PDB file of C-alpha atoms in Angstrom:
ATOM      1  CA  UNK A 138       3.387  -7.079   5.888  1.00 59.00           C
ATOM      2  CA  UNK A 139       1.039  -7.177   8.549  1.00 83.00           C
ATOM      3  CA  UNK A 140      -2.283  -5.595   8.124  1.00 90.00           C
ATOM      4  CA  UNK A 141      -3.397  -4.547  11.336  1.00 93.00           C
ATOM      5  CA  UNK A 142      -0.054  -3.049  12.385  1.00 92.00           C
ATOM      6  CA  UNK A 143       0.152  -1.244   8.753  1.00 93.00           C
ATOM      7  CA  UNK A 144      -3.372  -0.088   9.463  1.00 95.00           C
ATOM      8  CA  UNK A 145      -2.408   1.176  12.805  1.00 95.00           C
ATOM      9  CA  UNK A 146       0.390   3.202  12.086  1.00 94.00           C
ATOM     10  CA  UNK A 147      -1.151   4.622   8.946  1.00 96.00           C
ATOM     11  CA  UNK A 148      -4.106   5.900  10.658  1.00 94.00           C
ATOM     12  CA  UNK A 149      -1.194   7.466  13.515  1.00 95.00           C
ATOM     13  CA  UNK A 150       0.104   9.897  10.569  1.00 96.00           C
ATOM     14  CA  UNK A 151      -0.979  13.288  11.321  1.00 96.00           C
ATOM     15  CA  UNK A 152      -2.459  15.492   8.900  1.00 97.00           C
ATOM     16  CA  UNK A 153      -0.088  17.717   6.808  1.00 97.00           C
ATOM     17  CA  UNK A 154       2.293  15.005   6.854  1.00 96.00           C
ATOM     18  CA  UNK A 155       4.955  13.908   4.166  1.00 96.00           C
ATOM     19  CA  UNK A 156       5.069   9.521   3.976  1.00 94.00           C
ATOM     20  CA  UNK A 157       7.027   7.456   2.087  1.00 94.00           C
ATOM     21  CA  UNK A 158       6.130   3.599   1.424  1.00 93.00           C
ATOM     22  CA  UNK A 159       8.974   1.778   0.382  1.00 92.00           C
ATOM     23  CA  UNK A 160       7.704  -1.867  -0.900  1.00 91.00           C
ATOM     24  CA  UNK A 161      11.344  -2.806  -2.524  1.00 90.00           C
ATOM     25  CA  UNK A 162      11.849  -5.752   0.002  1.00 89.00           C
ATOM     26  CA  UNK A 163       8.499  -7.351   0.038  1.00 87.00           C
ATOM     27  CA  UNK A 164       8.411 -10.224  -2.218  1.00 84.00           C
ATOM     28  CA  UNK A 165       4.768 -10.437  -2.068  1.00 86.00           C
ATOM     29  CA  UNK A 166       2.135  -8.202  -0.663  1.00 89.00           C
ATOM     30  CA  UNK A 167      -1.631  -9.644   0.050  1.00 89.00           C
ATOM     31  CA  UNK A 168      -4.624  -7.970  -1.912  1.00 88.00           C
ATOM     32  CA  UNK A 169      -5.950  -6.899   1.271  1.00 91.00           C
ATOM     33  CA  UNK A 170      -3.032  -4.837   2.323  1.00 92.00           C
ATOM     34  CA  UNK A 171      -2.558  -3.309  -1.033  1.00 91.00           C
ATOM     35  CA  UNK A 172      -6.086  -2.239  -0.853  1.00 92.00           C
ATOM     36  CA  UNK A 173      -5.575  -1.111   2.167  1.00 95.00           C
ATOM     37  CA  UNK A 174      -2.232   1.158   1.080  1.00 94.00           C
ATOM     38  CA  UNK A 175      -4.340   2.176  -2.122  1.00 93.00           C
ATOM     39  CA  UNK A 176      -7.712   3.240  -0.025  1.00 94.00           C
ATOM     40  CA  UNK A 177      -4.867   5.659   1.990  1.00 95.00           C
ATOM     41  CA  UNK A 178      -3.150   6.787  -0.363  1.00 94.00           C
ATOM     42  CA  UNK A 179      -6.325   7.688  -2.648  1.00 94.00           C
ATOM     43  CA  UNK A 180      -8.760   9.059   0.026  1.00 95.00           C
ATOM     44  CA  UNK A 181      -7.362   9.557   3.323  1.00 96.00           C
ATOM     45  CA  UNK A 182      -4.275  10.853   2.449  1.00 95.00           C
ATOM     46  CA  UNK A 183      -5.642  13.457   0.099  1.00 95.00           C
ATOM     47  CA  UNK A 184      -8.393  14.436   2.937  1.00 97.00           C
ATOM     48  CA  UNK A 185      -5.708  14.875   5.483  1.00 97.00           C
ATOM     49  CA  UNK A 186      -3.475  16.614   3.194  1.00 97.00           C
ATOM     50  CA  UNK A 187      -0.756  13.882   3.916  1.00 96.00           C
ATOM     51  CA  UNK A 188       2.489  13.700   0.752  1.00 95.00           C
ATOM     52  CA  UNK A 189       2.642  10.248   0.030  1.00 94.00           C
ATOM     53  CA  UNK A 190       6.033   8.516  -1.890  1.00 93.00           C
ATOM     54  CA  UNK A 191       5.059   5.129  -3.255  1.00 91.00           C
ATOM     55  CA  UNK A 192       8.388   3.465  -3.627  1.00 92.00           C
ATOM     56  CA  UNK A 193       9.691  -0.001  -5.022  1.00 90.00           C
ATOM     57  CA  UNK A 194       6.372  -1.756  -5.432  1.00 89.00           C
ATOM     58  CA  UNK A 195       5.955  -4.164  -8.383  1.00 85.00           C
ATOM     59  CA  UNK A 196       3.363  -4.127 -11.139  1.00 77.00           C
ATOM     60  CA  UNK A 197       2.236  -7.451  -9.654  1.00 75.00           C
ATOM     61  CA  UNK A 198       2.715  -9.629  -7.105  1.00 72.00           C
ATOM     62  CA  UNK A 199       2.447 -13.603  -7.565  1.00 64.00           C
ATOM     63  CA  UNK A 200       1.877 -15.930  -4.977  1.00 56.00           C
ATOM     64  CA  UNK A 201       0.020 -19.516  -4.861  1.00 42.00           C
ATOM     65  CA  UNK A 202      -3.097 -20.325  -3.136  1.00 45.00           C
ATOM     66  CA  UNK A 203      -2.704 -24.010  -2.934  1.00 41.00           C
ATOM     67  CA  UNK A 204      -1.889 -25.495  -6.222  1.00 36.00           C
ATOM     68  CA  UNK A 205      -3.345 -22.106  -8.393  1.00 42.00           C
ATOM     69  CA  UNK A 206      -0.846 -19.255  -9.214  1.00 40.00           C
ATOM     70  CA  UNK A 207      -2.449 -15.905  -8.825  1.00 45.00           C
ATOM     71  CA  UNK A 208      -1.641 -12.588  -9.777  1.00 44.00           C
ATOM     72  CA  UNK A 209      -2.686  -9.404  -8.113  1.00 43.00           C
ATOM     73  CA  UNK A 210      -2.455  -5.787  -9.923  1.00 48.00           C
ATOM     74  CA  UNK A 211      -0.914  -3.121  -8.478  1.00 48.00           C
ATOM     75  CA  UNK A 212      -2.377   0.422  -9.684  1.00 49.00           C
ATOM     76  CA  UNK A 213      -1.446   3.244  -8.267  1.00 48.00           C
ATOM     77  CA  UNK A 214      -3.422   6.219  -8.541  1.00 51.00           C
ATOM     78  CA  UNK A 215      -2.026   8.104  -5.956  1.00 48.00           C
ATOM     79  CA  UNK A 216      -0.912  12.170  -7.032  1.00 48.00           C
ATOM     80  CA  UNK A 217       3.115  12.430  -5.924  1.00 42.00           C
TER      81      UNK A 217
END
């Protein structure tokens, strides 16, 4: 997932808007993005009175930063 074209089209959503997110074919999703996806789900989607669907993501994504494994937390707070 690219972050600037994910930011782009999420800030393109009008207001009073139904989304859904579907994650189920991303094998791993960077801590920025899911920030990202969690900041609009969370604030600007409940100021602009945007629906949002949250759909296939994983409790946790692993990936490897040279030789360490990391894991990143997915938590979604979002009201569906």
């Amino acid at each position: 997932m690219n972050k600037a074209a994910i930011k782009k089209t999420l800030k393109n959503i009008q207001p009073n808007s139904k989304v859904t997110i579907n994650a189920k074919r991303a094998l791993y999703i960077a801590s920025d993005v899911l920030e990202l996806l969690e900041d609009f789900t969370n604030v600007y989607a409940q100021e602009n009175n945007i629906q949002v669907k949250l759909r296939g993501f994983k409790y946790d994504y692993e990936h490897q930063e040279g030789r360490e494994h990391t894991h990143i937390r997915v938590e979604h707070r979002s009201r569906i």
